[in-house]
């Protein structure tokens, strides 16, 4: 089955700096890679996703890049703000099973 | 639009007592349904998933069970809670033709 590794487990940045979270996956059949943000006491919510037919996707201050050859994908947050502080999860799945495998999460802290 | 309801939001139960957490989905049919547990500061552990009424797959052996009596209803149960069952429980759903997962707001269970 799929195995998704996520690094780092915690990340502390100064407000205004960039944050990068990286994930690797094991199943070359995976073709869908979403990122979720979980605020304290709430369920995770999708913030951005990418499919294997593109290498990069951007939505305002967040972007995701995908390297299918190396089987890794990354979340980039620019101009971080205190409200970006949360736990972020990457995930991967393929069309066959439609079941997401999650990374272990990254706790991002943005210091004002 | 699709929505997911999960209740209760918080629960404090004594060791040895039974448990029943309920999750319902609106606005879609035949979704894949999931129960996850999240220990404090940890990632998402998949407990159960269901691809249809009465079809339950368990990912880890444990003190819990799940049932899907109706298409859009998923129930997490235990006959006798253990201290180690404490955690944040999340229900999620995926459409059959869509790999994005939607999470409920979670139930914080404390076993005392």
JSON list of N, CA, C and O in Angstrom, two decimals, chain A residues 38-65:
[
{"chain": "A", "resi": 38, "resn": "UNK", "atom": "N", "xyz": [-5.38, 21.99, 9.46]},
{"chain": "A", "resi": 38, "resn": "UNK", "atom": "CA", "xyz": [-6.21, 21.69, 10.62]},
{"chain": "A", "resi": 38, "resn": "UNK", "atom": "C", "xyz": [-5.95, 22.71, 11.71]},
{"chain": "A", "resi": 38, "resn": "UNK", "atom": "O", "xyz": [-4.85, 22.76, 12.28]},
{"chain": "A", "resi": 39, "resn": "UNK", "atom": "N", "xyz": [-6.95, 23.51, 12.00]},
{"chain": "A", "resi": 39, "resn": "UNK", "atom": "CA", "xyz": [-6.85, 24.46, 13.10]},
{"chain": "A", "resi": 39, "resn": "UNK", "atom": "C", "xyz": [-7.24, 23.77, 14.40]},
{"chain": "A", "resi": 39, "resn": "UNK", "atom": "O", "xyz": [-7.92, 22.73, 14.38]},
{"chain": "A", "resi": 40, "resn": "UNK", "atom": "N", "xyz": [-6.83, 24.34, 15.48]},
{"chain": "A", "resi": 40, "resn": "UNK", "atom": "CA", "xyz": [-6.98, 23.71, 16.78]},
{"chain": "A", "resi": 40, "resn": "UNK", "atom": "C", "xyz": [-8.44, 23.36, 17.06]},
{"chain": "A", "resi": 40, "resn": "UNK", "atom": "O", "xyz": [-9.33, 24.21, 16.95]},
{"chain": "A", "resi": 41, "resn": "UNK", "atom": "N", "xyz": [-8.69, 22.10, 17.40]},
{"chain": "A", "resi": 41, "resn": "UNK", "atom": "CA", "xyz": [-10.03, 21.68, 17.77]},
{"chain": "A", "resi": 41, "resn": "UNK", "atom": "C", "xyz": [-10.99, 21.50, 16.62]},
{"chain": "A", "resi": 41, "resn": "UNK", "atom": "O", "xyz": [-12.19, 21.31, 16.84]},
{"chain": "A", "resi": 42, "resn": "UNK", "atom": "N", "xyz": [-10.49, 21.53, 15.39]},
{"chain": "A", "resi": 42, "resn": "UNK", "atom": "CA", "xyz": [-11.37, 21.41, 14.23]},
{"chain": "A", "resi": 42, "resn": "UNK", "atom": "C", "xyz": [-10.90, 20.27, 13.33]},
{"chain": "A", "resi": 42, "resn": "UNK", "atom": "O", "xyz": [-9.80, 19.75, 13.47]},
{"chain": "A", "resi": 43, "resn": "UNK", "atom": "N", "xyz": [-11.75, 19.91, 12.38]},
{"chain": "A", "resi": 43, "resn": "UNK", "atom": "CA", "xyz": [-11.37, 18.91, 11.40]},
{"chain": "A", "resi": 43, "resn": "UNK", "atom": "C", "xyz": [-10.50, 19.52, 10.31]},
{"chain": "A", "resi": 43, "resn": "UNK", "atom": "O", "xyz": [-10.55, 20.72, 10.06]},
{"chain": "A", "resi": 44, "resn": "UNK", "atom": "N", "xyz": [-9.68, 18.72, 9.66]},
{"chain": "A", "resi": 44, "resn": "UNK", "atom": "CA", "xyz": [-8.85, 19.24, 8.56]},
{"chain": "A", "resi": 44, "resn": "UNK", "atom": "C", "xyz": [-9.70, 19.74, 7.41]},
{"chain": "A", "resi": 44, "resn": "UNK", "atom": "O", "xyz": [-10.78, 19.20, 7.13]},
{"chain": "A", "resi": 45, "resn": "UNK", "atom": "N", "xyz": [-9.19, 20.77, 6.74]},
{"chain": "A", "resi": 45, "resn": "UNK", "atom": "CA", "xyz": [-9.88, 21.30, 5.57]},
{"chain": "A", "resi": 45, "resn": "UNK", "atom": "C", "xyz": [-8.92, 21.39, 4.41]},
{"chain": "A", "resi": 45, "resn": "UNK", "atom": "O", "xyz": [-7.76, 21.80, 4.58]},
{"chain": "A", "resi": 46, "resn": "UNK", "atom": "N", "xyz": [-9.40, 21.05, 3.23]},
{"chain": "A", "resi": 46, "resn": "UNK", "atom": "CA", "xyz": [-8.56, 21.11, 2.03]},
{"chain": "A", "resi": 46, "resn": "UNK", "atom": "C", "xyz": [-8.18, 22.55, 1.73]},
{"chain": "A", "resi": 46, "resn": "UNK", "atom": "O", "xyz": [-9.03, 23.45, 1.75]},
{"chain": "A", "resi": 47, "resn": "UNK", "atom": "N", "xyz": [-6.90, 22.79, 1.46]},
{"chain": "A", "resi": 47, "resn": "UNK", "atom": "CA", "xyz": [-6.47, 24.14, 1.09]},
{"chain": "A", "resi": 47, "resn": "UNK", "atom": "C", "xyz": [-5.98, 24.21, -0.35]},
{"chain": "A", "resi": 47, "resn": "UNK", "atom": "O", "xyz": [-6.12, 25.23, -1.01]},
{"chain": "A", "resi": 48, "resn": "UNK", "atom": "N", "xyz": [-5.40, 23.13, -0.83]},
{"chain": "A", "resi": 48, "resn": "UNK", "atom": "CA", "xyz": [-4.94, 23.10, -2.21]},
{"chain": "A", "resi": 48, "resn": "UNK", "atom": "C", "xyz": [-4.68, 21.64, -2.58]},
{"chain": "A", "resi": 48, "resn": "UNK", "atom": "O", "xyz": [-4.39, 20.82, -1.71]},
{"chain": "A", "resi": 49, "resn": "UNK", "atom": "N", "xyz": [-4.80, 21.32, -3.84]},
{"chain": "A", "resi": 49, "resn": "UNK", "atom": "CA", "xyz": [-4.48, 19.96, -4.29]},
{"chain": "A", "resi": 49, "resn": "UNK", "atom": "C", "xyz": [-3.85, 20.03, -5.67]},
{"chain": "A", "resi": 49, "resn": "UNK", "atom": "O", "xyz": [-3.93, 21.05, -6.36]},
{"chain": "A", "resi": 50, "resn": "UNK", "atom": "N", "xyz": [-3.20, 18.94, -6.03]},
{"chain": "A", "resi": 50, "resn": "UNK", "atom": "CA", "xyz": [-2.55, 18.89, -7.33]},
{"chain": "A", "resi": 50, "resn": "UNK", "atom": "C", "xyz": [-2.71, 17.48, -7.88]},
{"chain": "A", "resi": 50, "resn": "UNK", "atom": "O", "xyz": [-2.68, 16.50, -7.12]},
{"chain": "A", "resi": 51, "resn": "UNK", "atom": "N", "xyz": [-2.86, 17.39, -9.18]},
{"chain": "A", "resi": 51, "resn": "UNK", "atom": "CA", "xyz": [-2.96, 16.09, -9.82]},
{"chain": "A", "resi": 51, "resn": "UNK", "atom": "C", "xyz": [-1.71, 15.87, -10.64]},
{"chain": "A", "resi": 51, "resn": "UNK", "atom": "O", "xyz": [-0.98, 16.80, -10.96]},
{"chain": "A", "resi": 52, "resn": "UNK", "atom": "N", "xyz": [-1.47, 14.61, -11.00]},
{"chain": "A", "resi": 52, "resn": "UNK", "atom": "CA", "xyz": [-0.17, 14.25, -11.55]},
{"chain": "A", "resi": 52, "resn": "UNK", "atom": "C", "xyz": [0.08, 14.79, -12.95]},
{"chain": "A", "resi": 52, "resn": "UNK", "atom": "O", "xyz": [1.18, 14.66, -13.47]},
{"chain": "A", "resi": 53, "resn": "UNK", "atom": "N", "xyz": [-0.91, 15.39, -13.56]},
{"chain": "A", "resi": 53, "resn": "UNK", "atom": "CA", "xyz": [-0.68, 15.91, -14.90]},
{"chain": "A", "resi": 53, "resn": "UNK", "atom": "C", "xyz": [-0.13, 17.35, -14.88]},
{"chain": "A", "resi": 53, "resn": "UNK", "atom": "O", "xyz": [0.07, 17.94, -15.94]},
{"chain": "A", "resi": 54, "resn": "UNK", "atom": "N", "xyz": [0.10, 17.89, -13.69]},
{"chain": "A", "resi": 54, "resn": "UNK", "atom": "CA", "xyz": [0.71, 19.22, -13.57]},
{"chain": "A", "resi": 54, "resn": "UNK", "atom": "C", "xyz": [1.85, 19.15, -12.58]},
{"chain": "A", "resi": 54, "resn": "UNK", "atom": "O", "xyz": [1.90, 18.28, -11.72]},
{"chain": "A", "resi": 55, "resn": "UNK", "atom": "N", "xyz": [2.80, 20.10, -12.71]},
{"chain": "A", "resi": 55, "resn": "UNK", "atom": "CA", "xyz": [3.96, 20.10, -11.82]},
{"chain": "A", "resi": 55, "resn": "UNK", "atom": "C", "xyz": [3.86, 21.13, -10.71]},
{"chain": "A", "resi": 55, "resn": "UNK", "atom": "O", "xyz": [4.54, 21.00, -9.70]},
{"chain": "A", "resi": 56, "resn": "UNK", "atom": "N", "xyz": [3.00, 22.14, -10.92]},
{"chain": "A", "resi": 56, "resn": "UNK", "atom": "CA", "xyz": [2.90, 23.20, -9.92]},
{"chain": "A", "resi": 56, "resn": "UNK", "atom": "C", "xyz": [1.52, 23.83, -10.00]},
{"chain": "A", "resi": 56, "resn": "UNK", "atom": "O", "xyz": [0.93, 23.94, -11.06]},
{"chain": "A", "resi": 57, "resn": "UNK", "atom": "N", "xyz": [1.05, 24.22, -8.83]},
{"chain": "A", "resi": 57, "resn": "UNK", "atom": "CA", "xyz": [-0.24, 24.90, -8.76]},
{"chain": "A", "resi": 57, "resn": "UNK", "atom": "C", "xyz": [-0.15, 25.97, -7.69]},
{"chain": "A", "resi": 57, "resn": "UNK", "atom": "O", "xyz": [0.43, 25.73, -6.62]},
{"chain": "A", "resi": 58, "resn": "UNK", "atom": "N", "xyz": [-0.73, 27.12, -7.97]},
{"chain": "A", "resi": 58, "resn": "UNK", "atom": "CA", "xyz": [-0.61, 28.24, -7.04]},
{"chain": "A", "resi": 58, "resn": "UNK", "atom": "C", "xyz": [-1.98, 28.84, -6.75]},
{"chain": "A", "resi": 58, "resn": "UNK", "atom": "O", "xyz": [-2.83, 28.92, -7.64]},
{"chain": "A", "resi": 59, "resn": "UNK", "atom": "N", "xyz": [-2.17, 29.23, -5.50]},
{"chain": "A", "resi": 59, "resn": "UNK", "atom": "CA", "xyz": [-3.41, 29.90, -5.11]},
{"chain": "A", "resi": 59, "resn": "UNK", "atom": "C", "xyz": [-3.03, 30.97, -4.09]},
{"chain": "A", "resi": 59, "resn": "UNK", "atom": "O", "xyz": [-2.84, 30.69, -2.91]},
{"chain": "A", "resi": 60, "resn": "UNK", "atom": "N", "xyz": [-2.87, 32.17, -4.56]},
{"chain": "A", "resi": 60, "resn": "UNK", "atom": "CA", "xyz": [-2.49, 33.33, -3.74]},
{"chain": "A", "resi": 60, "resn": "UNK", "atom": "C", "xyz": [-1.16, 33.03, -3.04]},
{"chain": "A", "resi": 60, "resn": "UNK", "atom": "O", "xyz": [-0.14, 32.88, -3.73]},
{"chain": "A", "resi": 61, "resn": "UNK", "atom": "N", "xyz": [-1.14, 32.93, -1.73]},
{"chain": "A", "resi": 61, "resn": "UNK", "atom": "CA", "xyz": [0.14, 32.78, -1.03]},
{"chain": "A", "resi": 61, "resn": "UNK", "atom": "C", "xyz": [0.58, 31.32, -0.90]},
{"chain": "A", "resi": 61, "resn": "UNK", "atom": "O", "xyz": [1.65, 31.04, -0.36]},
{"chain": "A", "resi": 62, "resn": "UNK", "atom": "N", "xyz": [-0.24, 30.40, -1.33]},
{"chain": "A", "resi": 62, "resn": "UNK", "atom": "CA", "xyz": [0.16, 29.00, -1.21]},
{"chain": "A", "resi": 62, "resn": "UNK", "atom": "C", "xyz": [0.37, 28.38, -2.59]},
{"chain": "A", "resi": 62, "resn": "UNK", "atom": "O", "xyz": [-0.29, 28.75, -3.57]},
{"chain": "A", "resi": 63, "resn": "UNK", "atom": "N", "xyz": [1.31, 27.47, -2.65]},
{"chain": "A", "resi": 63, "resn": "UNK", "atom": "CA", "xyz": [1.62, 26.78, -3.89]},
{"chain": "A", "resi": 63, "resn": "UNK", "atom": "C", "xyz": [2.02, 25.35, -3.56]},
{"chain": "A", "resi": 63, "resn": "UNK", "atom": "O", "xyz": [2.53, 25.08, -2.46]},
{"chain": "A", "resi": 64, "resn": "UNK", "atom": "N", "xyz": [1.79, 24.47, -4.48]},
{"chain": "A", "resi": 64, "resn": "UNK", "atom": "CA", "xyz": [2.22, 23.09, -4.32]},
{"chain": "A", "resi": 64, "resn": "UNK", "atom": "C", "xyz": [3.00, 22.69, -5.57]},
{"chain": "A", "resi": 64, "resn": "UNK", "atom": "O", "xyz": [2.63, 23.06, -6.69]},
{"chain": "A", "resi": 65, "resn": "UNK", "atom": "N", "xyz": [4.10, 21.98, -5.37]},
{"chain": "A", "resi": 65, "resn": "UNK", "atom": "CA", "xyz": [4.89, 21.47, -6.47]},
{"chain": "A", "resi": 65, "resn": "UNK", "atom": "C", "xyz": [4.93, 19.95, -6.38]},
{"chain": "A", "resi": 65, "resn": "UNK", "atom": "O", "xyz": [4.88, 19.38, -5.29]}
]
